[in-house]
Short mmCIF file of C-alpha atoms (C1' of nucleotides) in Angstrom, two decimals:
data_model
loop_
_atom_site.label_atom_id
_atom_site.label_comp_id
_atom_site.label_asym_id
_atom_site.label_seq_id
_atom_site.Cartn_x
_atom_site.Cartn_y
_atom_site.Cartn_z
CA MET I 488 13.38 55.61 -24.39
CA LEU I 489 10.19 55.41 -26.30
CA THR I 490 11.98 54.25 -29.41
CA ILE I 491 13.70 51.40 -27.60
CA TRP I 492 10.46 50.25 -26.05
CA LEU I 493 8.78 50.30 -29.42
CA LYS I 494 11.65 48.38 -30.95
CA MET I 495 11.30 45.66 -28.38
CA LYS I 496 7.58 45.49 -28.74
CA ILE I 497 7.69 45.31 -32.50
CA GLY I 498 10.60 42.91 -32.71
CA LYS I 499 9.33 40.89 -29.76
CA LYS I 500 12.92 40.49 -28.64
CA ASP I 501 12.00 40.24 -24.96
CA LYS I 502 8.94 38.93 -23.20
CA THR I 503 7.37 41.08 -20.55
CA THR I 504 7.42 39.66 -17.05
CA GLU I 505 3.75 38.81 -17.21
CA GLU I 506 4.27 36.90 -20.43
CA LYS I 507 7.18 35.03 -18.91
CA ILE I 508 4.99 34.06 -15.98
CA LEU I 509 2.15 32.89 -18.19
CA ALA I 510 4.46 30.80 -20.34
CA ALA I 511 6.08 29.26 -17.28
CA ALA I 512 2.76 28.64 -15.55
CA LYS I 513 1.35 26.99 -18.62
CA LYS I 514 4.29 24.65 -18.85
CA ILE I 515 4.23 23.68 -15.18
CA PHE I 516 0.45 23.44 -14.82
CA VAL I 517 0.00 21.38 -17.97
CA GLN I 518 2.77 19.05 -16.90
CA GLN I 519 1.94 18.71 -13.23
CA GLY I 520 -1.71 19.64 -12.95
CA MET I 521 -3.12 22.15 -10.48
CA ALA I 522 -2.35 20.00 -7.45
CA GLY I 523 1.14 18.98 -8.50
CA ALA I 524 2.32 22.39 -9.64
CA ARG I 525 4.50 24.38 -7.23
CA MET I 526 4.52 28.17 -7.24
CA GLN I 527 8.26 28.04 -6.68
CA ASP I 528 8.71 25.94 -9.81
CA ILE I 529 6.69 28.40 -11.84
CA ALA I 530 8.79 31.26 -10.49
CA ASP I 531 12.00 29.39 -11.28
CA GLU I 532 10.81 28.53 -14.76
CA ALA I 533 9.99 32.18 -15.35
CA GLY I 534 13.35 33.19 -13.93
CA ILE I 535 11.84 35.38 -11.25
CA ASN I 536 11.12 35.62 -7.57
CA LYS I 537 8.16 33.92 -5.94
CA ALA I 538 7.05 37.23 -4.45
CA LEU I 539 6.97 38.76 -7.89
CA LEU I 540 4.71 35.96 -8.99
CA HIS I 541 2.22 37.02 -6.35
CA TYR I 542 2.67 40.60 -7.37
CA TYR I 543 1.24 39.76 -10.78
CA PHE I 544 -1.23 37.06 -9.73
CA LYS I 545 -2.91 37.13 -6.32
CA ASN I 546 -2.73 33.40 -5.74
CA LYS I 547 -2.27 30.01 -7.25
CA GLU I 548 -5.95 29.53 -7.98
CA GLN I 549 -6.24 32.75 -9.94
CA LEU I 550 -3.15 32.00 -11.99
CA PHE I 551 -4.41 28.51 -12.64
CA GLU I 552 -7.73 29.78 -13.82
CA VAL I 553 -6.12 32.06 -16.36
CA ILE I 554 -4.12 29.15 -17.76
CA PHE I 555 -7.03 26.73 -17.69
CA MET I 556 -9.44 29.09 -19.39
CA GLU I 557 -6.91 29.91 -22.06
CA ALA I 558 -6.44 26.20 -22.72
CA ALA I 559 -10.12 25.29 -22.56
CA GLY I 560 -10.93 28.28 -24.73
CA ARG I 561 -8.87 26.79 -27.52
CA LEU I 562 -10.48 23.38 -27.40
CA PHE I 563 -14.16 23.79 -26.62
CA PRO I 564 -15.33 26.48 -29.02
CA ARG I 565 -13.98 24.38 -31.88
CA ILE I 566 -16.14 21.47 -30.86
CA ASN I 567 -19.12 23.74 -30.69
CA GLU I 568 -18.44 25.02 -34.19
CA ILE I 569 -19.27 21.67 -35.72
CA PHE I 570 -22.57 21.83 -33.92
CA LEU I 571 -23.49 25.24 -35.15
CA SER I 572 -22.15 25.69 -38.67
CA ASP I 573 -24.32 25.25 -41.70
CA GLN I 574 -22.18 23.05 -43.92
CA PRO I 575 -23.10 19.63 -45.28
CA LEU I 576 -22.33 16.74 -42.94
CA PHE I 577 -19.28 15.33 -44.69
CA GLU I 578 -17.67 18.73 -45.06
CA LYS I 579 -18.21 19.41 -41.37
CA ILE I 580 -16.50 16.20 -40.43
CA GLU I 581 -13.55 16.89 -42.68
CA ARG I 582 -13.17 20.43 -41.43
CA PHE I 583 -13.40 19.44 -37.81
CA CYS I 584 -10.70 16.78 -38.02
CA SER I 585 -8.35 18.89 -40.02
CA GLU I 586 -8.67 22.06 -37.99
CA TYR I 587 -8.74 20.37 -34.62
CA ILE I 588 -5.66 18.28 -35.23
CA THR I 589 -3.83 21.34 -36.51
CA ILE I 590 -4.60 23.26 -33.35
CA VAL I 591 -3.79 20.49 -30.94
CA LEU I 592 -0.56 19.55 -32.69
CA GLU I 593 0.75 22.87 -31.44
CA ASN I 594 -0.09 21.93 -27.86
CA PRO I 595 -0.42 18.16 -27.71
CA TYR I 596 -0.82 18.03 -23.94
CA LEU I 597 -3.70 20.45 -23.60
CA PRO I 598 -6.55 17.92 -24.00
CA LEU I 599 -5.37 15.64 -21.21
CA PHE I 600 -4.76 18.63 -18.98
CA VAL I 601 -8.21 20.06 -19.55
CA LEU I 602 -10.05 16.75 -19.27
CA ASN I 603 -8.22 15.97 -16.09
CA GLU I 604 -9.12 19.18 -14.34
CA ILE I 605 -12.70 18.90 -15.54
CA ASN I 606 -12.81 15.46 -14.03
CA ARG I 607 -11.85 16.84 -10.64
CA ASP I 608 -14.83 19.15 -10.52
CA PRO I 609 -17.05 18.91 -13.60
CA ASP I 610 -19.73 21.37 -12.59
CA TYR I 611 -17.31 24.07 -11.55
CA PHE I 612 -15.02 23.93 -14.56
CA LEU I 613 -17.61 23.27 -17.23
CA GLY I 614 -19.63 26.07 -15.70
CA LYS I 615 -16.66 28.41 -16.19
CA VAL I 616 -16.09 27.22 -19.75
CA TRP I 617 -19.62 27.65 -20.97
CA LYS I 618 -20.42 30.69 -18.85
CA GLY I 619 -23.15 32.91 -20.17
CA LYS I 620 -23.91 32.16 -23.76
CA ASN I 621 -21.68 29.89 -25.80
CA VAL I 622 -23.34 26.83 -24.29
CA PRO I 623 -22.91 23.73 -26.40
CA GLN I 624 -25.82 22.94 -28.69
CA PRO I 625 -25.33 19.50 -30.17
CA GLU I 626 -28.98 19.25 -31.17
CA LYS I 627 -28.45 20.76 -34.58
CA PHE I 628 -25.63 18.40 -35.45
CA LEU I 629 -27.47 15.36 -34.14
CA ALA I 630 -30.59 16.39 -36.06
CA GLN I 631 -28.54 16.82 -39.20
CA ILE I 632 -27.34 13.23 -38.92
CA GLU I 633 -30.83 11.92 -38.40
CA LYS I 634 -31.97 13.86 -41.43
CA GLU I 635 -29.30 12.26 -43.57
CA VAL I 636 -30.33 8.87 -42.28
CA ALA I 637 -33.95 9.62 -43.14
CA LYS I 638 -32.95 10.85 -46.58
CA GLY I 639 -31.13 7.58 -47.05
CA THR I 640 -27.77 9.13 -47.87
CA ILE I 641 -26.06 7.43 -44.95
CA ARG I 642 -26.52 4.17 -43.09
CA ARG I 643 -28.70 3.94 -40.01
CA ILE I 644 -26.55 5.02 -37.11
CA SER I 645 -27.16 6.51 -33.70
CA PRO I 646 -26.19 10.20 -34.03
CA LEU I 647 -24.81 10.20 -30.52
CA ASN I 648 -22.48 7.33 -31.35
CA LEU I 649 -21.30 8.97 -34.53
CA LEU I 650 -20.50 12.15 -32.67
CA MET I 651 -18.59 10.23 -30.01
CA ASN I 652 -16.66 8.35 -32.68
CA LEU I 653 -15.65 11.54 -34.42
CA ILE I 654 -14.45 13.28 -31.30
CA SER I 655 -12.79 10.17 -29.88
CA MET I 656 -10.71 9.41 -32.95
CA THR I 657 -9.63 13.02 -33.24
CA ILE I 658 -8.68 13.74 -29.66
CA PHE I 659 -7.75 10.47 -27.99
CA PRO I 660 -4.38 9.94 -29.69
CA PHE I 661 -3.22 13.15 -28.01
CA VAL I 662 -4.55 12.11 -24.63
CA ALA I 663 -2.71 8.81 -24.91
CA LYS I 664 0.28 10.25 -26.72
CA PRO I 665 3.00 8.92 -24.40
CA MET I 666 1.37 5.49 -24.34
CA PHE I 667 1.03 5.26 -28.09
CA GLN I 668 4.55 6.54 -28.60
CA LYS I 669 6.14 4.11 -26.20
CA ASN I 670 4.05 1.07 -27.06
CA LEU I 671 4.10 1.57 -30.80
CA GLY I 672 7.64 2.88 -30.90
CA LEU I 673 6.90 6.25 -32.46
CA ASP I 674 9.32 9.11 -32.06
CA GLU I 675 8.17 12.70 -31.97
CA TRP I 676 8.40 13.12 -35.70
CA GLN I 677 6.55 9.91 -36.49
CA PHE I 678 3.77 10.82 -34.11
CA ARG I 679 3.32 14.18 -35.80
CA ALA I 680 3.34 12.56 -39.21
CA THR I 681 0.72 10.05 -38.13
CA MET I 682 -1.54 12.79 -36.85
CA GLU I 683 -1.09 14.74 -40.05
CA GLN I 684 -2.22 11.64 -41.93
CA ARG I 685 -5.21 11.30 -39.69
CA LYS I 686 -6.55 14.68 -40.75
CA LYS I 687 -7.60 12.90 -43.95
CA GLU I 688 -7.79 9.31 -42.69
CA ILE I 689 -10.40 9.89 -40.00
CA PRO I 690 -12.95 11.58 -42.27
CA LYS I 691 -12.33 8.92 -44.90
CA PHE I 692 -12.83 6.22 -42.30
CA ILE I 693 -16.05 7.75 -41.02
CA ILE I 694 -17.49 8.39 -44.44
CA ASP I 695 -16.63 4.86 -45.55
CA ALA I 696 -18.44 3.63 -42.46
CA ILE I 697 -21.66 5.55 -42.94
CA LYS I 698 -21.97 6.30 -46.67
CA LYS I 699 -24.44 4.11 -48.47
CA MET S 963 -13.43 -17.28 17.90
CA LEU S 964 -12.22 -19.22 14.95
CA THR S 965 -15.77 -19.83 13.83
CA ILE S 966 -16.64 -16.16 13.94
CA TRP S 967 -13.56 -15.23 11.96
CA LEU S 968 -14.37 -17.83 9.37
CA LYS S 969 -17.91 -16.58 9.16
CA MET S 970 -16.69 -13.08 8.48
CA LYS S 971 -14.24 -14.22 5.89
CA ILE S 972 -16.75 -16.40 4.11
CA GLY S 973 -19.63 -14.01 4.29
CA LYS S 974 -17.35 -11.04 3.65
CA LYS S 975 -19.33 -9.13 6.28
CA ASP S 976 -16.35 -6.97 7.24
CA LYS S 977 -13.38 -5.77 5.27
CA THR S 978 -9.98 -6.18 6.81
CA THR S 979 -8.13 -2.97 7.59
CA GLU S 980 -5.83 -3.42 4.63
CA GLU S 981 -8.78 -3.83 2.31
CA LYS S 982 -10.40 -0.73 3.73
CA ILE S 983 -7.21 1.19 3.09
CA LEU S 984 -6.89 -0.04 -0.46
CA ALA S 985 -10.49 0.82 -1.25
CA ALA S 986 -10.11 4.27 0.27
CA ALA S 987 -6.78 4.89 -1.44
CA LYS S 988 -8.18 3.88 -4.79
CA LYS S 989 -11.07 6.27 -4.43
CA ILE S 990 -8.92 9.20 -3.37
CA PHE S 991 -6.04 8.61 -5.78
CA VAL S 992 -8.31 8.09 -8.77
CA GLN S 993 -10.23 11.23 -7.93
CA GLN S 994 -7.37 13.52 -6.97
CA GLY S 995 -4.31 12.00 -8.62
CA MET S 996 -1.05 11.25 -6.86
CA ALA S 997 -0.23 14.91 -6.26
CA GLY S 998 -3.69 15.96 -5.12
CA ALA S 999 -4.35 13.04 -2.81
CA ARG S 1000 -3.84 13.61 0.92
CA MET S 1001 -2.84 10.80 3.25
CA GLN S 1002 -5.21 12.24 5.82
CA ASP S 1003 -8.11 12.01 3.38
CA ILE S 1004 -7.30 8.39 2.65
CA ALA S 1005 -7.18 7.65 6.37
CA ASP S 1006 -10.49 9.41 6.92
CA GLU S 1007 -12.10 7.62 4.00
CA ALA S 1008 -10.91 4.32 5.45
CA GLY S 1009 -12.16 5.33 8.88
CA ILE S 1010 -8.76 4.93 10.49
CA ASN S 1011 -5.83 6.80 11.87
CA LYS S 1012 -3.12 8.28 9.70
CA ALA S 1013 -0.47 6.44 11.70
CA LEU S 1014 -2.20 3.18 10.99
CA LEU S 1015 -2.02 3.98 7.31
CA HIS S 1016 1.74 4.17 7.58
CA TYR S 1017 1.72 0.99 9.60
CA TYR S 1018 0.35 -0.86 6.59
CA PHE S 1019 2.08 1.14 3.83
CA LYS S 1020 5.47 2.71 4.39
CA ASN S 1021 4.73 5.88 2.49
CA LYS S 1022 2.52 7.60 -0.01
CA GLU S 1023 4.57 6.51 -2.98
CA GLN S 1024 4.38 2.85 -2.11
CA LEU S 1025 0.65 2.98 -1.54
CA PHE S 1026 0.20 4.85 -4.76
CA GLU S 1027 2.18 2.30 -6.68
CA VAL S 1028 -0.01 -0.52 -5.42
CA ILE S 1029 -3.12 1.32 -6.56
CA PHE S 1030 -1.64 2.39 -9.86
CA MET S 1031 -0.35 -1.05 -10.75
CA GLU S 1032 -3.66 -2.62 -9.87
CA ALA S 1033 -5.44 -0.14 -12.13
CA ALA S 1034 -2.94 -0.36 -14.97
CA GLY S 1035 -2.94 -4.12 -14.66
CA ARG S 1036 -6.61 -4.17 -15.53
CA LEU S 1037 -6.31 -1.99 -18.58
CA PHE S 1038 -3.07 -2.81 -20.33
CA PRO S 1039 -3.05 -6.59 -20.55
CA ARG S 1040 -6.43 -6.42 -22.28
CA ILE S 1041 -5.02 -4.22 -24.98
CA ASN S 1042 -2.15 -6.61 -25.42
CA GLU S 1043 -4.54 -9.51 -25.81
CA ILE S 1044 -5.85 -8.20 -29.09
CA PHE S 1045 -2.30 -8.09 -30.31
CA LEU S 1046 -1.48 -11.64 -29.37
CA SER S 1047 -4.60 -13.77 -29.84
CA ASP S 1048 -5.11 -15.90 -32.90
CA GLN S 1049 -8.67 -15.03 -33.90
CA PRO S 1050 -9.81 -13.58 -37.20
CA LEU S 1051 -9.63 -9.80 -37.41
CA PHE S 1052 -13.31 -8.99 -37.12
CA GLU S 1053 -13.78 -11.29 -34.15
CA LYS S 1054 -10.84 -9.70 -32.40
CA ILE S 1055 -12.31 -6.27 -32.85
CA GLU S 1056 -15.69 -7.37 -31.56
CA ARG S 1057 -14.21 -9.13 -28.56
CA PHE S 1058 -11.98 -6.24 -27.66
CA CYS S 1059 -14.77 -3.66 -27.65
CA SER S 1060 -17.16 -5.81 -25.77
CA GLU S 1061 -14.77 -7.00 -23.09
CA TYR S 1062 -13.01 -3.72 -22.64
CA ILE S 1063 -16.15 -1.70 -22.21
CA THR S 1064 -17.47 -4.26 -19.74
CA ILE S 1065 -14.38 -3.95 -17.60
CA VAL S 1066 -14.16 -0.19 -17.68
CA LEU S 1067 -17.85 0.29 -16.99
CA GLU S 1068 -17.09 -1.05 -13.53
CA ASN S 1069 -14.42 1.62 -13.03
CA PRO S 1070 -15.13 4.41 -15.46
CA TYR S 1071 -12.44 6.71 -14.09
CA LEU S 1072 -9.50 4.34 -14.30
CA PRO S 1073 -8.40 5.21 -17.84
CA LEU S 1074 -8.08 8.93 -17.20
CA PHE S 1075 -6.27 8.23 -13.96
CA VAL S 1076 -3.77 5.90 -15.57
CA LEU S 1077 -3.18 8.03 -18.64
CA ASN S 1078 -2.66 11.04 -16.48
CA GLU S 1079 -0.01 9.50 -14.29
CA ILE S 1080 1.70 8.02 -17.33
CA ASN S 1081 1.81 11.46 -18.81
CA ARG S 1082 3.66 12.78 -15.78
CA ASP S 1083 6.52 10.33 -16.22
CA PRO S 1084 6.06 8.02 -19.21
CA ASP S 1085 9.30 6.07 -18.96
CA TYR S 1086 8.97 5.37 -15.27
CA PHE S 1087 5.35 4.24 -15.27
CA LEU S 1088 5.31 2.40 -18.57
CA GLY S 1089 8.50 0.70 -17.44
CA LYS S 1090 6.68 -0.52 -14.34
CA VAL S 1091 3.66 -1.66 -16.33
CA TRP S 1092 5.52 -3.71 -18.89
CA LYS S 1093 8.27 -4.88 -16.57
CA GLY S 1094 9.97 -8.09 -17.59
CA LYS S 1095 7.98 -9.89 -20.18
CA ASN S 1096 4.45 -8.83 -21.07
CA VAL S 1097 5.83 -6.10 -23.31
CA PRO S 1098 3.33 -4.98 -25.91
CA GLN S 1099 3.72 -6.57 -29.30
CA PRO S 1100 1.47 -4.80 -31.76
CA GLU S 1101 3.38 -6.25 -34.73
CA LYS S 1102 1.20 -9.30 -35.03
CA PHE S 1103 -2.02 -7.30 -35.06
CA LEU S 1104 -0.66 -4.76 -37.51
CA ALA S 1105 0.62 -7.54 -39.75
CA GLN S 1106 -2.76 -9.22 -39.62
CA ILE S 1107 -4.41 -6.07 -40.90
CA GLU S 1108 -1.92 -5.72 -43.73
CA LYS S 1109 -2.53 -9.32 -44.66
CA GLU S 1110 -6.26 -8.74 -44.90
CA VAL S 1111 -5.62 -5.71 -47.04
CA ALA S 1112 -3.36 -7.77 -49.30
CA LYS S 1113 -5.97 -10.53 -49.49
CA GLY S 1114 -8.44 -7.90 -50.53
CA THR S 1115 -10.97 -8.65 -47.81
CA ILE S 1116 -10.77 -5.12 -46.42
CA ARG S 1117 -10.13 -1.69 -47.86
CA ARG S 1118 -6.64 -0.20 -48.00
CA ILE S 1119 -6.01 1.34 -44.62
CA SER S 1120 -2.98 2.17 -42.54
CA PRO S 1121 -2.88 -0.51 -39.81
CA LEU S 1122 -1.63 2.01 -37.30
CA ASN S 1123 -4.60 4.25 -37.96
CA LEU S 1124 -7.04 1.42 -37.66
CA LEU S 1125 -5.55 0.41 -34.33
CA MET S 1126 -5.72 3.98 -33.05
CA ASN S 1127 -9.33 4.25 -34.18
CA LEU S 1128 -10.32 1.09 -32.39
CA ILE S 1129 -8.70 2.05 -29.12
CA SER S 1130 -9.82 5.67 -29.31
CA MET S 1131 -13.49 4.92 -29.84
CA THR S 1132 -13.48 2.35 -27.07
CA ILE S 1133 -11.64 4.27 -24.37
CA PHE S 1134 -12.14 7.97 -25.02
CA PRO S 1135 -15.77 8.24 -23.94
CA PHE S 1136 -14.66 7.19 -20.46
CA VAL S 1137 -11.81 9.67 -20.41
CA ALA S 1138 -14.20 12.44 -21.38
CA LYS S 1139 -17.13 11.09 -19.39
CA PRO S 1140 -17.94 14.24 -17.41
CA MET S 1141 -17.66 16.38 -20.51
CA PHE S 1142 -19.89 14.15 -22.60
CA GLN S 1143 -22.38 13.84 -19.79
CA LYS S 1144 -22.64 17.54 -19.16
CA ASN S 1145 -22.52 18.72 -22.75
CA LEU S 1146 -24.84 16.06 -24.12
CA GLY S 1147 -27.07 15.98 -21.07
CA LEU S 1148 -26.64 12.33 -20.22
CA ASP S 1149 -27.35 11.10 -16.72
CA GLU S 1150 -25.49 8.18 -15.22
CA TRP S 1151 -27.93 5.64 -16.54
CA GLN S 1152 -27.99 7.04 -20.05
CA PHE S 1153 -24.22 7.07 -20.19
CA ARG S 1154 -24.08 3.42 -19.19
CA ALA S 1155 -26.73 2.52 -21.74
CA THR S 1156 -24.84 4.35 -24.46
CA MET S 1157 -21.65 2.50 -23.64
CA GLU S 1158 -23.51 -0.79 -23.64
CA GLN S 1159 -24.74 0.05 -27.13
CA ARG S 1160 -21.24 0.88 -28.24
CA LYS S 1161 -20.07 -2.66 -27.51
CA LYS S 1162 -21.84 -3.57 -30.75
CA GLU S 1163 -21.88 -0.20 -32.49
CA ILE S 1164 -18.12 0.33 -32.57
CA PRO S 1165 -17.32 -3.02 -34.23
CA LYS S 1166 -20.16 -2.48 -36.65
CA PHE S 1167 -18.86 0.98 -37.43
CA ILE S 1168 -15.31 -0.24 -37.99
CA ILE S 1169 -16.32 -3.20 -40.10
CA ASP S 1170 -18.60 -1.03 -42.21
CA ALA S 1171 -15.66 1.29 -42.72
CA ILE S 1172 -13.14 -1.30 -43.83
CA LYS S 1173 -15.09 -4.20 -45.29
CA LYS S 1174 -15.09 -4.38 -49.04
"C1'" DC B 79 -4.89 -14.21 34.26
"C1'" DA B 80 -0.13 -13.15 33.03
"C1'" DG B 81 2.61 -12.49 29.24
"C1'" DC B 82 3.50 -11.63 24.40
"C1'" DG B 83 2.95 -10.25 19.76
"C1'" DT B 84 -0.01 -7.51 16.89
"C1'" DT B 85 -2.99 -3.63 15.83
"C1'" DT B 86 -4.49 1.06 16.75
"C1'" DT B 87 -4.14 5.63 18.58
"C1'" DA B 88 -2.90 10.51 20.08
"C1'" DA B 89 0.59 13.59 20.12
"C1'" DC B 90 4.50 15.26 17.68
"C1'" DC B 91 8.03 16.67 14.23
"C1'" DA B 92 10.43 18.45 10.17
"C1'" DA B 93 10.01 19.82 5.63
"C1'" DA B 94 7.42 21.84 2.07
"C1'" DT B 95 4.41 25.23 0.47
"C1'" DG B 96 1.34 29.23 -0.43
"C1'" DG B 97 1.49 33.65 0.71
"C1'" DT B 98 3.11 38.37 2.96
"C1'" DC B 99 5.99 42.52 3.88
"C1'" DA B 100 9.09 46.08 4.03
"C1'" DA B 101 12.80 47.65 1.76
"C1'" DA B 102 15.70 48.08 -2.45
"C1'" DA B 103 16.12 48.79 -7.39
"C1'" DA B 104 14.49 50.45 -11.50
"C1'" DT B 105 11.60 53.54 -14.07
"C1'" DA B 106 8.76 57.47 -14.98
"C1'" DT B 107 7.42 62.30 -13.86
"C1'" DT B 108 8.26 66.99 -12.41
"C1'" DA T 146 18.25 66.59 -10.11
"C1'" DA T 147 14.65 65.51 -7.06
"C1'" DT T 148 10.55 63.10 -6.37
"C1'" DA T 149 6.90 59.91 -7.05
"C1'" DT T 150 5.59 55.36 -8.94
"C1'" DT T 151 6.18 50.87 -10.32
"C1'" DT T 152 8.77 46.58 -10.28
"C1'" DT T 153 11.69 43.26 -7.96
"C1'" DT T 154 13.81 41.07 -4.10
"C1'" DG T 155 15.20 38.53 0.33
"C1'" DA T 156 13.54 37.36 4.55
"C1'" DC T 157 9.79 35.76 6.93
"C1'" DC T 158 5.23 33.57 8.50
"C1'" DA T 159 1.35 30.28 9.06
"C1'" DT T 160 -0.50 26.21 7.51
"C1'" DT T 161 -0.46 21.93 5.44
"C1'" DT T 162 1.41 17.58 4.88
"C1'" DG T 163 4.01 13.24 4.95
"C1'" DG T 164 5.89 10.74 8.32
"C1'" DT T 165 7.44 9.14 13.36
"C1'" DT T 166 7.07 7.54 18.15
"C1'" DA T 167 5.77 5.81 22.35
"C1'" DA T 168 2.15 4.14 24.60
"C1'" DA T 169 -2.44 2.02 24.81
"C1'" DA T 170 -5.84 -1.55 23.34
"C1'" DC T 171 -6.57 -5.95 21.59
"C1'" DG T 172 -6.29 -10.91 20.91
"C1'" DC T 173 -4.23 -14.99 21.64
"C1'" DT T 174 -1.65 -18.84 24.26
"C1'" DG T 175 0.26 -21.19 28.01
#
DNA sequence: CAGCGTTTTAACCAAATGGTCAAAAATATT
DNA sequence: AATATTTTTGACCATTTGGTTAAAACGCTG
């Protein structure tokens, strides 16, 4: 018995019930949002009974919170990294674009999902995300930009605007993915390819804009 | 009686019931989304009975569609304009940023609302938006960029990427408004001021990036 | 003011939905 | 093999929710 269990675990042949639930919940919640998601649909997607769902997770809210935090936990710390790290400005920008796009390409619908739920109750959700330490500290990054401006290495630009530009260009195409795809006629593969390009194009664009 | 009615109409002292419903529905739908909105809440917000709501609008879906189309109708045609107009590239970019931000500042939550519902069923909603003519034709704009590149007036850049950058920087701050506000510590007034700035800053940024 | 169409309401209804429970099935322990 | 423990299920419940209905209130016209 032990051997079989180990074999499964190692080979990852089968998901445990809890894993099945989490995968199903993620799919349904991300697609439908908290309000639109139905516990029955999650149960169906996981191939189990609705009662079993409540056996593993007390209620919809608790299940949702697990999914939301997992999603938010992938997106927010990365943004904070660019605030905190010690690299030179241009390197930071390059690293952020490249790493962020890589992550989100694996789950293109996470940003819209997270932003949407945050919009419903900003204080509650952002409170959860940044609970305890780990609060965002943009000061360092903004100061770094000002310093470069003062040094004369880059053009005069409002640090806040530069930060917004960086984040906007990186994330928005995912938020508007269906719109861009439909209106610009991009299939799945072309969209991916475009975003791969942008890992380099965005930093180039920004640096061209601010470098003296 | 006639005089009084005219007075109300002219002075817009009182909203008609239908107007009250539409205003209430917009507020609730934009805040909660189609799935999260409750007909009872809309009725309450409008200060009327739920039955009266159904007297004016057959069902939730129909009411939602009116609100959605009104919202989408404000956002999408503007994007299409930059594709179709005949101005020089830089002017187009400046006009787009300025006009778009002006419009959205009046309804900061519309973009997230629209993008979110589109995400739920892209073909259905985008079909509605671009029904009949009025289909988006980015070709002209993209061709214009390529032409400028060929002429040598701007740097070599993928037209698609430039278009995405323009739209992203203009719209995303609204989509992520609560996040930016909370994480960057901007109050309502500061956010507005920042977006006002960006009407000029974004075009400047783009032109600096691509001008030779 | 009587009569007629329109607007508004309170009371209901049926379906959907989140959640529970006791029993069965599977698994682990002795 | 017998027993205890955990996992899974079908049936059920209470509440919420979109939607209906019949009657009342309103406003106008002859």
